[in-house]
Amino acid sequence: MEATCLIEFTSSGTLNINQTALCFLKTVQQPLQVVSIFGPKGTGKSFLMNKIAGIPRGFPLSLPGCPHVEGMWMLCLPHPSLNGHHLLLLDVEGFDPEQGDKRKETTLFILAVLLSNVFIYNTQGEATGEELQKLIHIKELPHLVNATSNEDPYIAFLSDHLPDFVWCVRDAALELEVEETMALENCIEDILMTDNGADDSPVGLINKLFSHINLFEICEPFPGFRNLNPELVPDTQLRFIFKKQIQKLQQFIFDRRPTTMNDRRNSNGQILASLMVSFTNKLSSGDIVILKEVFEQGIIEEERKHLDYPDRNFQINTFKNEDERTCTLLPSDQDGTGLSNWETGYQRKEEFNCMESSHHSSKVRGSLTNISSAPFSMENPICLIDSDSSGELHVNQEALKILLEVQHPVVVVAIVGLYRTGKSYLMNKLAGKQKGFSMGSTVESHTKGIWMWCVPHPLKHDHTLILLDTEGLGDVEKGDDKHDCWIFALAVLLSSMFVYNSLGTIDQNALDKLHYVTELTEHIKVKSSLNNESDSCLFARFFPAFIWTVRDFSLKLKWKKQLITEDEYLEHALKLRPGSSKKVQDYNSTRECIRNYFPSRKCFVFERPTSKTEELQNLEELTEDCLEPVFVKQVQTFCQHVFETSKAKTLQGGHTVTGRLLGNLAVTYVDTIRTGTIPCLENAVLLLSQTENSVAVKQAVEHYEMKMKCMILPTDTIGNFLELHAVCEKEAIQIFMNRSFKDDERKHQQQLMNMIKQSFERFHQKNEKESTDRCTTVIVHVSQELEDQMTEGYYFKPGGYSCFRKDLMDIVEAYKAFPGKGIKADEVLKAFMQEKEVIARAVLQTDVTCTEKEKQIEDERLKREAAELQRIAMEKKSADVQQMVLNQQKSYEENVRQLKIKLEEDRRSLLEELERVIDQKLKEQALLKDEFHEKAEKLEAQILSLQKEKKAAKSTSFLSIAINALGIIASLVLPGPEGKIIGVGAKILSQIV
């Protein structure tokens, strides 16, 4: 994410929290380390924080002649040294030691201290006691913050709850070497122990309240730093000592592990958001922050969040909880202070709570994106598919749970081959480990079923490498060839790169042992409607890349006295014989299947790893120094090829597979096999798409509702509400699009539109109810004195109408001046005035001081005012309806926009798939053309069919069909004539596209 305004002060001096930033924090589930910075203006705080973050442009800099940074800004990024953690940096507006707003500065200081694990106090010049004495804001800390409710505020044990204090002195003299840490330690100790360090002085309070205090002196980054824009100066021009000092500061900060909720700080973004709201509410209302109470409330919120299936109606928004308590207590006015004091307190709360979304968006410099976690890693392999005593295959539930946690795209490498051929050794090398998959040292087959090992991909940092080591084929003890066929087929179905491992040479004997490939059409179907013969030509589109590894290879790679490559050796071994006899057909059978099913082929040969038999039996115990150098290099070449060329596993149509999808695929295939039917790729993908699309809808709707619950109700205008809804809806649609696939009839997208519409209407009704309740509370309170006087008959006297009129107008003005009433303010006022119009006429008629002429004039004025209120209410209602219609149009357009992006991505994936297969088929055709004219012609027909499909995929007709379908859905989902308008517009748009 880019730097975002988190907390700001309004012109009236009240606090605002950026609702968008708050919602983003709640999505960060990883542990957070929070670093905040505070100090005088112009000391280079933002520049230092950007250097700590390791990015050239992060927080906006306060440059000469430009506005300075206001409030508190945040920047969230993955932690540089703690895996699975995130770093949250808080950049606080600089304070003016002489003329600053001390209340505002103190509030920001206390928030920076309470929210952080490391607090940086940034000054410029020299490390002197006078610089620490400028931190006068710390004097208010023990007055406004207590550890528990029963402690003396001046002797509270706050140090257990406060962060590390880091004093950064900028533009320090160059004479001080980076390594002279002892001098800095002595310097800070001398300053803290001076006479200036009295208990109630800033220096004394720093020494008393912070357990860990550290000093870092940092020189000027480069000559003339204050006169240039630092963002324009490359790192190469920064002083070497400055960079060393920054590195030392970074190391110190990153070594501080994030504390937990039970200790003194939040553990993730959800808790930090809850703490921030609680702290800000307390400081805004003038209440003392009791840390124990705030932390306990945060623990309760966290426990609710971790329920197996949390109540979707649970209000996670702490703002709302505060509002509800305020609305319950305020009208009673129990302290008897009257309307003015109550109104002042309520107004502070409302100005803090009510934030306009347009104001938020102006403060956000970039879009907020979800931050993904690091690729999944396992310490040891685990069995993925096993068979029971009766021979039935089963998916290991523990392995399935692991796969469900892998949210990244997966590259799946499977290896098959005869038992005791060294498959596990190669897989351990791919995992970067000496040991892992069981190797064994006897003639007995060790690996049973299919074993899985998930490790981070060494080259693709956002992918997970999944290695599948299979049970050895041809085990004489097992004697079940059917079982071997299913293991072979499952390895093909689940992998994106398929390795066949054999011993010796690629000769007829080796090919005969690979007879499982000829039986693939008996165990796998691509489409349920095609027969085996026509089905087999489609395998090349969906089968993995093929590698044949030949172990203990001792021949020279020569053919007809010419050196050949390993790949040429494989292609020569796969060369077909002309003729149609039974013997020729048997000879060509396996070769044809390999050439047809695996157009992408590669071969690696490996010499014996060692000449000593006893060493071969304990290969996993040997280091590379003990092995033949040629063998070690061959293994390295093999591993490098796998890492560089292996692609993410995809489904039919190009949809990328994650660990979760791979686990579901394994379950689908194994369940199908157990029923005695043949796994069909098309059916499996359709079944998975139904499940995934349903989950995608659920996730998208839950995200939408979670973000909408962060909204502070009531909103001031319907526009504010619709703007925030649009942001939440856009993110929800994106979540759906990222996870869904093969929603060809747009049924699940229709379901998403329906559910978001229903949820939107619930929030809209809630917004109206909140506004009505609040406006009613306000109007009742401000009119209480009028009601009392009416009850006592105060206005039924000579001159009473004039008094009634004046008091009524005062109530209207007080009501209109009251902030945060929401979208029903005019409607509630109209109802109130209609009610009082009847009383006004009665008072007017009994007022003897008014002549009949005056009464008639007043009566006409009452009618005009009532009509004016009616007109204002009707105009507002009409404007709101128009905005709702416009919102529906925008909602449909956003669905179309994201659908077009997804369809374009799907089309690119399909074209890549088709181009790859066509290229391989053309190569195959060139090999067959001279010797096998009939086979070449069949291949030509396949190529023409693929090219025709490619041409169709390049056209835009599929876009128009999808958009037209979405338009029909919109006409059903959206209410009234606007839905029909969108449906017609979609047809026109589809024709244009």
PDB file of N, CA, C and O in Angstrom, residues 389-427:
ATOM      1  N   SER A 389      -6.285 -51.699   3.136  1.00  0.00           N
ATOM      2  CA  SER A 389      -5.999 -53.127   2.974  1.00  0.00           C
ATOM      3  C   SER A 389      -6.739 -53.743   1.791  1.00  0.00           C
ATOM      4  O   SER A 389      -6.293 -54.726   1.208  1.00  0.00           O
ATOM      5  N   SER A 390      -7.888 -53.148   1.430  1.00  0.00           N
ATOM      6  CA  SER A 390      -8.655 -53.680   0.297  1.00  0.00           C
ATOM      7  C   SER A 390      -8.206 -53.088  -1.028  1.00  0.00           C
ATOM      8  O   SER A 390      -8.763 -53.436  -2.078  1.00  0.00           O
ATOM      9  N   GLY A 391      -7.235 -52.204  -1.003  1.00  0.00           N
ATOM     10  CA  GLY A 391      -6.726 -51.604  -2.230  1.00  0.00           C
ATOM     11  C   GLY A 391      -7.406 -50.316  -2.637  1.00  0.00           C
ATOM     12  O   GLY A 391      -7.054 -49.726  -3.663  1.00  0.00           O
ATOM     13  N   GLU A 392      -8.398 -49.831  -1.871  1.00  0.00           N
ATOM     14  CA  GLU A 392      -9.093 -48.578  -2.205  1.00  0.00           C
ATOM     15  C   GLU A 392      -8.219 -47.378  -1.856  1.00  0.00           C
ATOM     16  O   GLU A 392      -7.575 -47.349  -0.813  1.00  0.00           O
ATOM     17  N   LEU A 393      -8.224 -46.387  -2.757  1.00  0.00           N
ATOM     18  CA  LEU A 393      -7.430 -45.173  -2.551  1.00  0.00           C
ATOM     19  C   LEU A 393      -8.172 -44.203  -1.640  1.00  0.00           C
ATOM     20  O   LEU A 393      -9.404 -44.109  -1.668  1.00  0.00           O
ATOM     21  N   HIS A 394      -7.395 -43.474  -0.828  1.00  0.00           N
ATOM     22  CA  HIS A 394      -7.960 -42.475   0.070  1.00  0.00           C
ATOM     23  C   HIS A 394      -7.032 -41.259   0.112  1.00  0.00           C
ATOM     24  O   HIS A 394      -5.806 -41.404   0.000  1.00  0.00           O
ATOM     25  N   VAL A 395      -7.619 -40.068   0.286  1.00  0.00           N
ATOM     26  CA  VAL A 395      -6.837 -38.844   0.465  1.00  0.00           C
ATOM     27  C   VAL A 395      -6.625 -38.624   1.956  1.00  0.00           C
ATOM     28  O   VAL A 395      -7.583 -38.645   2.739  1.00  0.00           O
ATOM     29  N   ASN A 396      -5.379 -38.430   2.343  1.00  0.00           N
ATOM     30  CA  ASN A 396      -5.034 -38.189   3.746  1.00  0.00           C
ATOM     31  C   ASN A 396      -5.582 -36.830   4.177  1.00  0.00           C
ATOM     32  O   ASN A 396      -5.245 -35.794   3.593  1.00  0.00           O
ATOM     33  N   GLN A 397      -6.420 -36.809   5.206  1.00  0.00           N
ATOM     34  CA  GLN A 397      -7.068 -35.570   5.641  1.00  0.00           C
ATOM     35  C   GLN A 397      -6.073 -34.556   6.188  1.00  0.00           C
ATOM     36  O   GLN A 397      -6.270 -33.344   6.053  1.00  0.00           O
ATOM     37  N   GLU A 398      -4.997 -35.032   6.818  1.00  0.00           N
ATOM     38  CA  GLU A 398      -3.981 -34.110   7.332  1.00  0.00           C
ATOM     39  C   GLU A 398      -3.288 -33.377   6.188  1.00  0.00           C
ATOM     40  O   GLU A 398      -3.053 -32.168   6.267  1.00  0.00           O
ATOM     41  N   ALA A 399      -2.983 -34.119   5.128  1.00  0.00           N
ATOM     42  CA  ALA A 399      -2.377 -33.489   3.955  1.00  0.00           C
ATOM     43  C   ALA A 399      -3.345 -32.517   3.298  1.00  0.00           C
ATOM     44  O   ALA A 399      -2.954 -31.449   2.817  1.00  0.00           O
ATOM     45  N   LEU A 400      -4.618 -32.890   3.286  1.00  0.00           N
ATOM     46  CA  LEU A 400      -5.640 -32.018   2.696  1.00  0.00           C
ATOM     47  C   LEU A 400      -5.740 -30.698   3.466  1.00  0.00           C
ATOM     48  O   LEU A 400      -5.872 -29.620   2.874  1.00  0.00           O
ATOM     49  N   LYS A 401      -5.650 -30.773   4.791  1.00  0.00           N
ATOM     50  CA  LYS A 401      -5.684 -29.554   5.606  1.00  0.00           C
ATOM     51  C   LYS A 401      -4.509 -28.644   5.265  1.00  0.00           C
ATOM     52  O   LYS A 401      -4.648 -27.419   5.229  1.00  0.00           O
ATOM     53  N   ILE A 402      -3.346 -29.248   5.038  1.00  0.00           N
ATOM     54  CA  ILE A 402      -2.168 -28.453   4.678  1.00  0.00           C
ATOM     55  C   ILE A 402      -2.396 -27.763   3.343  1.00  0.00           C
ATOM     56  O   ILE A 402      -2.119 -26.565   3.184  1.00  0.00           O
ATOM     57  N   LEU A 403      -2.909 -28.500   2.359  1.00  0.00           N
ATOM     58  CA  LEU A 403      -3.145 -27.902   1.041  1.00  0.00           C
ATOM     59  C   LEU A 403      -4.159 -26.766   1.103  1.00  0.00           C
ATOM     60  O   LEU A 403      -4.046 -25.778   0.375  1.00  0.00           O
ATOM     61  N   LEU A 404      -5.137 -26.890   1.969  1.00  0.00           N
ATOM     62  CA  LEU A 404      -6.164 -25.847   2.082  1.00  0.00           C
ATOM     63  C   LEU A 404      -5.563 -24.538   2.586  1.00  0.00           C
ATOM     64  O   LEU A 404      -6.127 -23.466   2.381  1.00  0.00           O
ATOM     65  N   GLU A 405      -4.402 -24.605   3.253  1.00  0.00           N
ATOM     66  CA  GLU A 405      -3.746 -23.401   3.745  1.00  0.00           C
ATOM     67  C   GLU A 405      -2.891 -22.728   2.680  1.00  0.00           C
ATOM     68  O   GLU A 405      -2.475 -21.586   2.860  1.00  0.00           O
ATOM     69  N   VAL A 406      -2.600 -23.437   1.592  1.00  0.00           N
ATOM     70  CA  VAL A 406      -1.732 -22.880   0.542  1.00  0.00           C
ATOM     71  C   VAL A 406      -2.585 -22.031  -0.390  1.00  0.00           C
ATOM     72  O   VAL A 406      -3.325 -22.554  -1.236  1.00  0.00           O
ATOM     73  N   GLN A 407      -2.487 -20.714  -0.253  1.00  0.00           N
ATOM     74  CA  GLN A 407      -3.322 -19.806  -1.032  1.00  0.00           C
ATOM     75  C   GLN A 407      -2.640 -19.310  -2.298  1.00  0.00           C
ATOM     76  O   GLN A 407      -3.231 -18.596  -3.090  1.00  0.00           O
ATOM     77  N   HIS A 408      -1.351 -19.638  -2.463  1.00  0.00           N
ATOM     78  CA  HIS A 408      -0.612 -19.186  -3.639  1.00  0.00           C
ATOM     79  C   HIS A 408      -0.805 -20.155  -4.809  1.00  0.00           C
ATOM     80  O   HIS A 408      -1.169 -21.312  -4.616  1.00  0.00           O
ATOM     81  N   PRO A 409      -0.491 -19.710  -6.032  1.00  0.00           N
ATOM     82  CA  PRO A 409      -0.423 -20.651  -7.153  1.00  0.00           C
ATOM     83  C   PRO A 409       0.623 -21.728  -6.867  1.00  0.00           C
ATOM     84  O   PRO A 409       1.649 -21.461  -6.229  1.00  0.00           O
ATOM     85  N   VAL A 410       0.363 -22.939  -7.344  1.00  0.00           N
ATOM     86  CA  VAL A 410       1.270 -24.046  -7.056  1.00  0.00           C
ATOM     87  C   VAL A 410       1.883 -24.588  -8.349  1.00  0.00           C
ATOM     88  O   VAL A 410       1.215 -24.699  -9.376  1.00  0.00           O
ATOM     89  N   VAL A 411       3.171 -24.870  -8.274  1.00  0.00           N
ATOM     90  CA  VAL A 411       3.879 -25.602  -9.319  1.00  0.00           C
ATOM     91  C   VAL A 411       4.026 -27.023  -8.806  1.00  0.00           C
ATOM     92  O   VAL A 411       4.646 -27.255  -7.771  1.00  0.00           O
ATOM     93  N   VAL A 412       3.431 -27.987  -9.511  1.00  0.00           N
ATOM     94  CA  VAL A 412       3.376 -29.367  -9.015  1.00  0.00           C
ATOM     95  C   VAL A 412       4.267 -30.255  -9.887  1.00  0.00           C
ATOM     96  O   VAL A 412       4.021 -30.396 -11.092  1.00  0.00           O
ATOM     97  N   VAL A 413       5.296 -30.820  -9.267  1.00  0.00           N
ATOM     98  CA  VAL A 413       6.213 -31.725  -9.959  1.00  0.00           C
ATOM     99  C   VAL A 413       6.004 -33.123  -9.394  1.00  0.00           C
ATOM    100  O   VAL A 413       6.195 -33.346  -8.191  1.00  0.00           O
ATOM    101  N   ALA A 414       5.602 -34.070 -10.245  1.00  0.00           N
ATOM    102  CA  ALA A 414       5.385 -35.454  -9.822  1.00  0.00           C
ATOM    103  C   ALA A 414       6.402 -36.351 -10.507  1.00  0.00           C
ATOM    104  O   ALA A 414       6.781 -36.110 -11.663  1.00  0.00           O
ATOM    105  N   ILE A 415       6.848 -37.368  -9.811  1.00  0.00           N
ATOM    106  CA  ILE A 415       7.801 -38.312 -10.379  1.00  0.00           C
ATOM    107  C   ILE A 415       7.243 -39.730 -10.240  1.00  0.00           C
ATOM    108  O   ILE A 415       6.674 -40.084  -9.197  1.00  0.00           O
ATOM    109  N   VAL A 416       7.362 -40.509 -11.315  1.00  0.00           N
ATOM    110  CA  VAL A 416       6.933 -41.908 -11.301  1.00  0.00           C
ATOM    111  C   VAL A 416       8.051 -42.746 -11.902  1.00  0.00           C
ATOM    112  O   VAL A 416       8.962 -42.234 -12.574  1.00  0.00           O
ATOM    113  N   GLY A 417       7.976 -44.050 -11.697  1.00  0.00           N
ATOM    114  CA  GLY A 417       8.971 -44.947 -12.251  1.00  0.00           C
ATOM    115  C   GLY A 417       8.981 -46.256 -11.490  1.00  0.00           C
ATOM    116  O   GLY A 417       8.289 -46.414 -10.477  1.00  0.00           O
ATOM    117  N   LEU A 418       9.756 -47.187 -11.976  1.00  0.00           N
ATOM    118  CA  LEU A 418       9.870 -48.468 -11.302  1.00  0.00           C
ATOM    119  C   LEU A 418      10.456 -48.263  -9.909  1.00  0.00           C
ATOM    120  O   LEU A 418      11.224 -47.324  -9.666  1.00  0.00           O
ATOM    121  N   TYR A 419      10.100 -49.153  -8.994  1.00  0.00           N
ATOM    122  CA  TYR A 419      10.597 -49.008  -7.627  1.00  0.00           C
ATOM    123  C   TYR A 419      12.111 -49.255  -7.607  1.00  0.00           C
ATOM    124  O   TYR A 419      12.671 -49.967  -8.444  1.00  0.00           O
ATOM    125  N   ARG A 420      12.758 -48.640  -6.619  1.00  0.00           N
ATOM    126  CA  ARG A 420      14.194 -48.726  -6.417  1.00  0.00           C
ATOM    127  C   ARG A 420      14.985 -48.163  -7.595  1.00  0.00           C
ATOM    128  O   ARG A 420      16.010 -48.697  -7.994  1.00  0.00           O
ATOM    129  N   THR A 421      14.518 -47.058  -8.185  1.00  0.00           N
ATOM    130  CA  THR A 421      15.272 -46.394  -9.263  1.00  0.00           C
ATOM    131  C   THR A 421      15.761 -45.023  -8.847  1.00  0.00           C
ATOM    132  O   THR A 421      16.253 -44.258  -9.681  1.00  0.00           O
ATOM    133  N   GLY A 422      15.603 -44.659  -7.561  1.00  0.00           N
ATOM    134  CA  GLY A 422      16.170 -43.399  -7.073  1.00  0.00           C
ATOM    135  C   GLY A 422      15.305 -42.176  -7.293  1.00  0.00           C
ATOM    136  O   GLY A 422      15.817 -41.056  -7.407  1.00  0.00           O
ATOM    137  N   LYS A 423      13.983 -42.376  -7.366  1.00  0.00           N
ATOM    138  CA  LYS A 423      13.089 -41.218  -7.569  1.00  0.00           C
ATOM    139  C   LYS A 423      13.174 -40.233  -6.400  1.00  0.00           C
ATOM    140  O   LYS A 423      13.225 -39.019  -6.586  1.00  0.00           O
ATOM    141  N   SER A 424      13.160 -40.774  -5.179  1.00  0.00           N
ATOM    142  CA  SER A 424      13.096 -39.925  -3.986  1.00  0.00           C
ATOM    143  C   SER A 424      14.321 -39.027  -3.863  1.00  0.00           C
ATOM    144  O   SER A 424      14.227 -37.904  -3.366  1.00  0.00           O
ATOM    145  N   TYR A 425      15.485 -39.526  -4.324  1.00  0.00           N
ATOM    146  CA  TYR A 425      16.699 -38.715  -4.234  1.00  0.00           C
ATOM    147  C   TYR A 425      16.544 -37.433  -5.052  1.00  0.00           C
ATOM    148  O   TYR A 425      16.881 -36.338  -4.593  1.00  0.00           O
ATOM    149  N   LEU A 426      16.027 -37.558  -6.283  1.00  0.00           N
ATOM    150  CA  LEU A 426      15.840 -36.373  -7.122  1.00  0.00           C
ATOM    151  C   LEU A 426      14.854 -35.394  -6.493  1.00  0.00           C
ATOM    152  O   LEU A 426      15.045 -34.175  -6.540  1.00  0.00           O
ATOM    153  N   MET A 427      13.788 -35.933  -5.902  1.00  0.00           N
ATOM    154  CA  MET A 427      12.781 -35.056  -5.307  1.00  0.00           C
ATOM    155  C   MET A 427      13.338 -34.332  -4.080  1.00  0.00           C
ATOM    156  O   MET A 427      13.017 -33.159  -3.835  1.00  0.00           O
TER     157      MET A 427
END
